[in-house]
C-alpha positions as a printed NumPy array, in Angstrom:
array([[  0.171,   0.055,   0.238],
       [  1.475,   2.952,  -1.115],
       [  0.658,   6.671,   0.725],
       [  1.06 ,   9.261,  -1.219],
       [  2.833,  12.306,  -0.974],
       [  1.58 ,  15.552,   0.165],
       [  1.914,  17.768,  -2.408],
       [  4.17 ,  20.684,  -1.623],
       [  3.049,  24.208,  -1.626],
       [  4.555,  25.706,  -5.149],
       [  7.51 ,  29.247,  -4.726],
       [  8.318,  30.76 ,  -7.303],
       [ 12.04 ,  31.483,  -6.4  ],
       [ 12.948,  35.929,  -5.917],
       [ 15.497,  37.22 ,  -7.592],
       [ 16.621,  39.468,  -4.154],
       [ 16.711,  42.313,  -6.653],
       [ 15.515,  46.148,  -5.176],
       [ 13.647,  48.417,  -8.055],
       [ 16.6  ,  50.948,  -8.164],
       [ 19.201,  48.538,  -8.919],
       [ 21.629,  51.006, -10.139],
       [ 24.077,  48.613, -11.965],
       [ 21.127,  47.915, -13.945],
       [ 20.728,  50.77 , -14.764],
       [ 23.387,  52.813, -15.647],
       [ 24.081,  50.078, -17.808],
       [ 21.53 ,  50.313, -19.933],
       [ 21.598,  54.272, -19.467],
       [ 24.785,  53.767, -21.394],
       [ 24.051,  50.928, -24.513],
       [ 21.074,  54.315, -24.165],
       [ 21.804,  57.642, -24.522],
       [ 25.694,  57.595, -23.866],
       [ 27.358,  55.444, -26.56 ],
       [ 25.206,  57.617, -28.56 ],
       [ 25.916,  61.176, -27.23 ],
       [ 29.769,  60.616, -27.558],
       [ 29.872,  59.19 , -30.609],
       [ 28.535,  61.095, -34.061],
       [ 26.815,  57.913, -35.089],
       [ 25.455,  54.843, -33.864],
       [ 25.182,  52.13 , -35.367],
       [ 27.709,  49.102, -35.   ],
       [ 30.013,  50.65 , -36.555],
       [ 30.01 ,  52.806, -33.201],
       [ 33.335,  51.579, -31.218],
       [ 31.942,  52.935, -27.869],
       [ 29.37 ,  49.853, -28.192],
       [ 32.163,  47.028, -28.563],
       [ 35.273,  46.969, -26.031],
       [ 38.193,  49.083, -28.184],
       [ 40.315,  49.31 , -24.821],
       [ 38.433,  49.637, -21.514],
       [ 41.202,  50.934, -19.758],
       [ 41.483,  54.569, -22.705],
       [ 37.736,  54.585, -23.714],
       [ 36.638,  54.968, -19.873],
       [ 39.418,  57.982, -19.984],
       [ 38.541,  59.03 , -22.528],
       [ 34.117,  58.337, -21.205],
       [ 34.862,  60.141, -17.928],
       [ 36.603,  62.978, -19.035],
       [ 34.338,  64.239, -21.318],
       [ 31.84 ,  63.536, -19.398],
       [ 33.053,  65.357, -16.732],
       [ 31.43 ,  68.339, -17.333],
       [ 27.647,  67.322, -17.099],
       [ 28.804,  66.596, -13.079],
       [ 30.31 ,  70.132, -12.855],
       [ 30.031,  72.639, -15.026],
       [ 33.492,  74.083, -14.836],
       [ 35.105,  70.825, -14.711],
       [ 37.098,  70.418, -18.474],
       [ 38.083,  67.689, -17.9  ],
       [ 41.552,  68.369, -18.633],
       [ 43.19 ,  66.264, -16.235],
       [ 41.944,  63.1  , -17.881],
       [ 43.111,  63.945, -21.391],
       [ 47.654,  63.786, -20.792],
       [ 46.658,  59.935, -18.969],
       [ 45.141,  58.859, -21.747],
       [ 47.459,  60.496, -23.849],
       [ 50.815,  58.89 , -22.678],
       [ 48.951,  55.724, -22.471],
       [ 48.777,  55.761, -25.952],
       [ 51.83 ,  56.593, -26.321],
       [ 52.965,  53.936, -24.604],
       [ 50.391,  51.205, -26.162],
       [ 53.068,  52.333, -29.465],
       [ 55.815,  52.762, -28.065],
       [ 55.495,  48.671, -26.651],
       [ 54.019,  47.469, -29.828],
       [ 50.751,  45.905, -28.35 ],
       [ 49.068,  48.837, -31.402],
       [ 49.409,  48.167, -34.033],
       [ 50.784,  51.809, -35.606],
       [ 47.872,  50.556, -39.03 ],
       [ 45.53 ,  49.621, -36.877],
       [ 41.256,  50.436, -36.232],
       [ 43.001,  50.593, -32.34 ],
       [ 45.464,  53.324, -32.797],
       [ 43.579,  55.01 , -35.558],
       [ 40.318,  55.45 , -33.23 ],
       [ 42.557,  56.664, -29.643],
       [ 44.288,  58.668, -32.553],
       [ 42.088,  60.691, -33.842],
       [ 40.208,  60.778, -30.575],
       [ 43.218,  62.375, -28.756],
       [ 42.877,  65.284, -31.973],
       [ 39.146,  66.005, -31.324],
       [ 39.468,  66.321, -26.925],
       [ 42.783,  68.115, -27.69 ],
       [ 40.106,  70.39 , -30.31 ],
       [ 37.928,  70.999, -28.199],
       [ 40.885,  72.185, -24.709],
       [ 41.937,  74.157, -26.662],
       [ 39.821,  76.306, -26.5  ],
       [ 38.709,  76.646, -22.545],
       [ 42.451,  75.416, -20.811],
       [ 45.716,  77.736, -20.902],
       [ 48.063,  74.85 , -22.096],
       [ 51.714,  74.498, -22.263],
       [ 52.372,  74.042, -26.303],
       [ 54.958,  71.308, -25.183],
       [ 52.612,  69.525, -23.765],
       [ 50.05 ,  68.669, -27.688],
       [ 50.072,  65.523, -29.18 ],
       [ 53.095,  64.473, -31.617],
       [ 51.629,  64.318, -34.8  ],
       [ 51.497,  64.212, -37.906],
       [ 47.851,  61.386, -37.082],
       [ 46.895,  58.813, -38.697],
       [ 44.611,  59.606, -41.3  ],
       [ 41.332,  58.097, -40.313],
       [ 40.851,  55.194, -41.821],
       [ 43.927,  52.868, -42.449],
       [ 43.984,  51.853, -45.408],
       [ 46.767,  52.094, -48.786],
       [ 46.742,  56.332, -50.175],
       [ 47.446,  54.675, -53.353],
       [ 45.12 ,  51.884, -54.467],
       [ 46.651,  49.499, -57.212],
       [ 47.372,  50.829, -60.496],
       [ 44.316,  48.348, -62.351],
       [ 41.835,  48.753, -59.576],
       [ 38.71 ,  50.892, -60.871],
       [ 37.574,  50.871, -56.987],
       [ 37.866,  54.141, -55.205],
       [ 39.656,  54.147, -52.341],
       [ 36.805,  55.626, -50.172],
       [ 36.849,  56.859, -46.588],
       [ 35.831,  55.216, -43.221],
       [ 34.094,  58.258, -40.648],
       [ 35.332,  58.762, -37.152],
       [ 32.787,  58.044, -34.485],
       [ 33.904,  61.088, -32.933],
       [ 36.375,  62.872, -36.116],
       [ 34.108,  62.683, -38.031],
       [ 35.444,  63.448, -41.543],
       [ 37.423,  66.276, -40.023],
       [ 40.45 ,  64.988, -38.718],
       [ 42.824,  67.816, -40.288],
       [ 40.862,  70.613, -39.623],
       [ 40.096,  69.253, -35.461],
       [ 44.178,  69.412, -34.813],
       [ 44.676,  72.752, -37.468],
       [ 41.58 ,  73.787, -35.187],
       [ 44.208,  73.029, -31.966],
       [ 46.541,  75.117, -33.076],
       [ 43.594,  77.992, -33.473],
       [ 42.025,  77.644, -30.177],
       [ 46.104,  77.594, -28.593],
       [ 47.308,  80.664, -30.672],
       [ 44.041,  82.393, -29.966],
       [ 43.365,  81.886, -26.05 ],
       [ 47.101,  82.926, -25.841],
       [ 46.861,  85.665, -27.415],
       [ 43.726,  86.318, -25.473],
       [ 45.605,  85.702, -22.028],
       [ 48.568,  88.176, -22.71 ],
       [ 45.629,  90.791, -23.915],
       [ 44.401,  90.302, -20.471],
       [ 47.232,  90.833, -18.353],
       [ 47.33 ,  94.111, -18.752],
       [ 51.   ,  94.359, -19.012],
       [ 53.596,  96.665, -20.287],
       [ 55.04 ,  95.788, -23.995],
       [ 58.301,  94.337, -24.097],
       [ 60.566,  93.712, -27.027],
       [ 59.59 ,  89.964, -26.243],
       [ 55.718,  90.7  , -26.164],
       [ 56.317,  92.753, -29.132],
       [ 58.279,  89.302, -31.066],
       [ 56.017,  87.069, -29.992],
       [ 53.013,  89.392, -31.453],
       [ 55.154,  88.717, -34.29 ],
       [ 55.279,  84.898, -34.413],
       [ 51.237,  84.726, -33.646],
       [ 50.135,  87.489, -36.587],
       [ 52.547,  84.835, -38.527],
       [ 50.931,  82.141, -37.712],
       [ 47.775,  83.025, -37.163],
       [ 48.336,  83.645, -41.388],
       [ 49.814,  80.131, -41.756],
       [ 46.503,  78.446, -40.458],
       [ 44.488,  80.721, -42.275],
       [ 45.805,  79.446, -45.372],
       [ 45.29 ,  75.974, -45.099],
       [ 41.823,  76.345, -43.567],
       [ 41.223,  78.512, -46.723],
       [ 42.472,  75.394, -49.261],
       [ 42.063,  72.886, -46.952],
       [ 38.429,  70.323, -49.14 ],
       [ 36.206,  68.326, -47.69 ],
       [ 35.54 ,  65.113, -48.36 ],
       [ 33.002,  64.549, -51.291],
       [ 30.367,  62.305, -49.321],
       [ 30.78 ,  60.325, -52.56 ],
       [ 34.   ,  58.401, -50.901],
       [ 32.93 ,  57.898, -47.423],
       [ 31.481,  55.41 , -46.166],
       [ 28.076,  55.142, -44.854],
       [ 27.485,  55.234, -41.431],
       [ 24.616,  53.407, -40.872],
       [ 22.507,  55.914, -38.627],
       [ 19.055,  56.267, -40.729],
       [ 19.853,  59.953, -38.145],
       [ 23.337,  60.532, -39.437],
       [ 23.952,  60.086, -43.167],
       [ 26.882,  60.372, -44.743],
       [ 26.584,  65.029, -45.682],
       [ 25.598,  65.011, -41.898],
       [ 29.704,  64.06 , -41.296],
       [ 30.919,  66.937, -44.924],
       [ 28.615,  70.049, -43.479],
       [ 29.577,  69.317, -39.816],
       [ 33.22 ,  69.412, -40.922],
       [ 32.81 ,  72.481, -43.375],
       [ 31.603,  74.498, -40.171],
       [ 34.687,  73.886, -38.266],
       [ 36.314,  74.797, -41.356],
       [ 34.391,  78.051, -41.053],
       [ 34.507,  78.488, -37.197],
       [ 38.754,  78.257, -37.203],
       [ 38.519,  81.256, -39.667],
       [ 36.416,  83.242, -37.716],
       [ 38.051,  82.742, -35.177],
       [ 41.318,  83.992, -36.855],
       [ 39.149,  86.747, -39.285],
       [ 38.25 ,  88.364, -35.427],
       [ 41.396,  88.156, -33.35 ],
       [ 43.823,  88.487, -36.439],
       [ 41.543,  90.937, -38.514],
       [ 44.943,  91.755, -40.894],
       [ 44.483,  87.866, -41.945],
       [ 40.376,  89.072, -43.477],
       [ 41.841,  92.406, -44.934],
       [ 45.083,  90.089, -46.449],
       [ 42.376,  87.523, -47.435],
       [ 39.644,  89.429, -48.967],
       [ 42.475,  92.067, -51.204],
       [ 44.458,  89.04 , -52.419],
       [ 39.848,  88.133, -53.939],
       [ 39.52 ,  92.152, -54.944],
       [ 42.614,  91.655, -57.211],
       [ 42.071,  88.213, -58.45 ],
       [ 38.582,  89.423, -59.508],
       [ 40.161,  92.302, -61.428],
       [ 38.685,  95.399, -59.113],
       [ 39.392,  97.746, -56.863],
       [ 42.556,  96.761, -54.698],
       [ 42.695, 100.29 , -52.195],
       [ 42.833,  99.205, -47.998],
       [ 40.035,  97.569, -47.143],
       [ 38.293, 100.322, -44.639],
       [ 37.785,  98.447, -41.17 ],
       [ 33.441,  98.298, -41.664],
       [ 33.947,  96.411, -44.475],
       [ 36.29 ,  93.442, -42.972],
       [ 33.595,  93.464, -40.746],
       [ 30.431,  93.18 , -43.17 ],
       [ 32.865,  90.682, -44.917],
       [ 32.943,  88.505, -42.083],
       [ 29.33 ,  89.329, -40.509],
       [ 28.155,  87.345, -44.358],
       [ 31.031,  84.687, -43.479],
       [ 28.511,  83.315, -40.29 ],
       [ 26.277,  84.322, -41.685],
       [ 26.993,  80.972, -44.11 ],
       [ 28.218,  79.012, -41.813],
       [ 25.185,  79.363, -39.763],
       [ 23.897,  78.777, -43.151],
       [ 26.266,  75.177, -42.835],
       [ 24.702,  73.957, -39.64 ],
       [ 21.085,  75.059, -39.313],
       [ 20.519,  72.128, -42.288],
       [ 21.848,  69.33 , -39.674],
       [ 18.54 ,  68.531, -38.337],
       [ 18.419,  68.697, -34.581],
       [ 18.64 ,  65.242, -34.126],
       [ 21.874,  64.291, -35.768],
       [ 23.659,  62.332, -33.26 ],
       [ 26.252,  64.974, -34.801],
       [ 24.391,  67.009, -32.545],
       [ 26.381,  66.493, -29.891],
       [ 29.031,  68.424, -31.863],
       [ 26.665,  71.167, -31.995],
       [ 26.963,  73.939, -28.724],
       [ 30.16 ,  74.54 , -29.576],
       [ 30.039,  75.359, -32.973],
       [ 27.022,  77.601, -32.229],
       [ 29.757,  79.151, -28.79 ],
       [ 32.275,  79.954, -31.25 ],
       [ 29.904,  81.651, -34.417],
       [ 28.485,  84.04 , -31.825],
       [ 30.235,  87.078, -32.448],
       [ 29.845,  86.681, -35.71 ],
       [ 26.625,  88.044, -35.867],
       [ 27.06 ,  91.304, -34.965],
       [ 23.903,  94.355, -35.505],
       [ 25.299,  96.716, -37.936],
       [ 25.46 , 100.274, -36.849],
       [ 26.438, 103.891, -38.905],
       [ 29.356, 104.888, -37.22 ],
       [ 29.648, 108.262, -39.673],
       [ 26.951, 111.314, -40.574],
       [ 25.582, 110.625, -44.445],
       [ 23.674, 112.874, -46.405],
       [ 19.525, 111.654, -46.244],
       [ 19.943, 110.44 , -49.361],
       [ 22.372, 108.457, -48.792],
       [ 21.057, 107.476, -45.021],
       [ 17.709, 106.862, -46.503],
       [ 19.466, 103.533, -49.209],
       [ 22.242, 102.651, -46.369],
       [ 19.715, 102.512, -43.694],
       [ 17.162, 100.189, -46.062],
       [ 20.349,  97.955, -46.409],
       [ 20.951,  98.622, -42.769],
       [ 18.107,  96.764, -41.799],
       [ 17.555,  93.834, -43.899],
       [ 21.336,  92.708, -42.193],
       [ 20.21 ,  93.164, -39.222],
       [ 17.2  ,  91.211, -39.788],
       [ 19.617,  88.169, -41.101],
       [ 21.379,  88.433, -37.776],
       [ 18.02 ,  88.611, -35.693],
       [ 16.978,  85.248, -37.72 ],
       [ 20.427,  83.07 , -37.224],
       [ 20.698,  84.47 , -33.467],
       [ 17.007,  83.037, -33.016],
       [ 17.95 ,  80.022, -34.808],
       [ 21.201,  79.298, -32.456],
       [ 18.595,  80.205, -29.554],
       [ 16.274,  77.995, -30.285],
       [ 19.455,  74.879, -31.603],
       [ 20.638,  75.368, -27.938],
       [ 16.795,  75.086, -25.356],
       [ 16.469,  72.318, -27.971],
       [ 19.947,  70.153, -26.886],
       [ 19.203,  71.586, -23.488],
       [ 16.159,  69.439, -23.111],
       [ 19.16 ,  66.287, -24.729],
       [ 21.55 ,  66.471, -23.901],
       [ 23.272,  66.661, -20.725],
       [ 22.048,  69.883, -19.134],
       [ 25.047,  72.096, -17.554],
       [ 27.387,  72.608, -19.892],
       [ 23.955,  73.559, -22.44 ],
       [ 23.724,  76.178, -20.296],
       [ 26.571,  77.765, -19.958],
       [ 27.296,  78.217, -23.608],
       [ 24.211,  80.27 , -23.518],
       [ 25.627,  81.484, -20.7  ],
       [ 28.546,  82.701, -22.77 ],
       [ 26.32 ,  83.402, -25.909],
       [ 23.328,  85.866, -24.694],
       [ 26.879,  87.962, -22.811],
       [ 28.505,  88.335, -25.673],
       [ 25.437,  89.101, -28.008],
       [ 24.728,  91.679, -24.946],
       [ 27.9  ,  93.082, -24.679],
       [ 28.787,  93.637, -28.797],
       [ 24.669,  95.602, -29.105],
       [ 26.164,  97.732, -26.724],
       [ 29.424,  98.049, -27.716],
       [ 29.048, 101.722, -28.321],
       [ 28.695, 102.582, -24.496],
       [ 32.004, 100.489, -24.199],
       [ 35.407,  99.944, -26.942],
       [ 32.859, 100.417, -29.256],
       [ 34.551,  96.795, -31.081],
       [ 32.475,  93.761, -31.45 ],
       [ 32.785,  91.341, -27.846],
       [ 35.036,  87.571, -27.804],
       [ 33.58 ,  85.392, -27.027],
       [ 36.329,  83.568, -25.178],
       [ 36.525,  86.976, -23.177],
       [ 33.262,  86.772, -22.387],
       [ 34.124,  83.221, -21.257],
       [ 37.288,  84.159, -18.98 ],
       [ 36.43 ,  86.681, -17.666],
       [ 33.897,  85.192, -15.785],
       [ 35.837,  81.807, -15.64 ],
       [ 32.948,  80.5  , -17.765],
       [ 35.174,  77.573, -19.488],
       [ 33.558,  74.18 , -19.561],
       [ 33.592,  71.063, -21.72 ],
       [ 31.271,  71.96 , -24.529],
       [ 30.263,  68.304, -25.612]])
């Protein structure tokens, strides 16, 4: 006779994990948002979604996101660590000079250095070794009978603008060094005069390079695989970067703009008379408006949006409202007034777009650095619009930032 076993009550196995399990939340947040923010495009090609080198990626992530938590933290202390680590791997042979990892990290360093150059007073001897590797470790000389064109894989941080980033880093160091010296209010010395001459010469060299630099054709670039960020977004962004570099040089070293205008006038067979300050300011204004229009063509939802705040700050000084400084006849004033009104309307329209783009980014990107960018832009425009009460010159965004200690990592 068998005795039936008494059925045991069913008990489900419950995993003891709190609802606010921070490790799970952080991992989910990283793959949902952070990986996309750190890169220009988001697809299987985004190395932030794979293991490239954990220690190196960690240094870049910590430094690049420091301003998210403390707006005054530029993350600059982590840059030399990453640079030293990469150089150590190169010299030890643990990083192939033709491999994807070295190209990835050298380009990443170039971008990081570019952003820091505008907000940190750095030692020129600490600049990353050049020349940098190309964006794509491909043979620059294709086989003679090859029918396939050489294509370029866009880097997730520099996109297709590697040379522009390295040049912009030089522009940033040059301009910041100039503004720091101008704000020091020290007496002139022979050395300071020589330094000023060296700065003008370097500015002229950089202006020529950026003017002649051509952004790669879209057809020569591998598609990103991100529907939100087609390849043309990267080429447009690279063009805005190029404009930004020239705008800084033209604003701080106006001789470079005057020389460019005189050269263009001579080639066009026009009058080679001396370019006036008013003409130079108008050319800079139109140049800036063109840069804003290119940026306007890139949708706010593009994967490149994390890099827009810096570009907006860097172009804001060129959006000046024209003013009349010399008396003119009533007839001349009537025609001039219509022209100035049109220019002013274009400037207000451009400012409105930049304000709107920053407000959109304020709700889609980490708030702290974006709000700081808004503060810099608005203070620069306010000072520029009141320039008749001060020096008469348009305000420069870097001066405003430095005077208020508003440096932050703008990406």
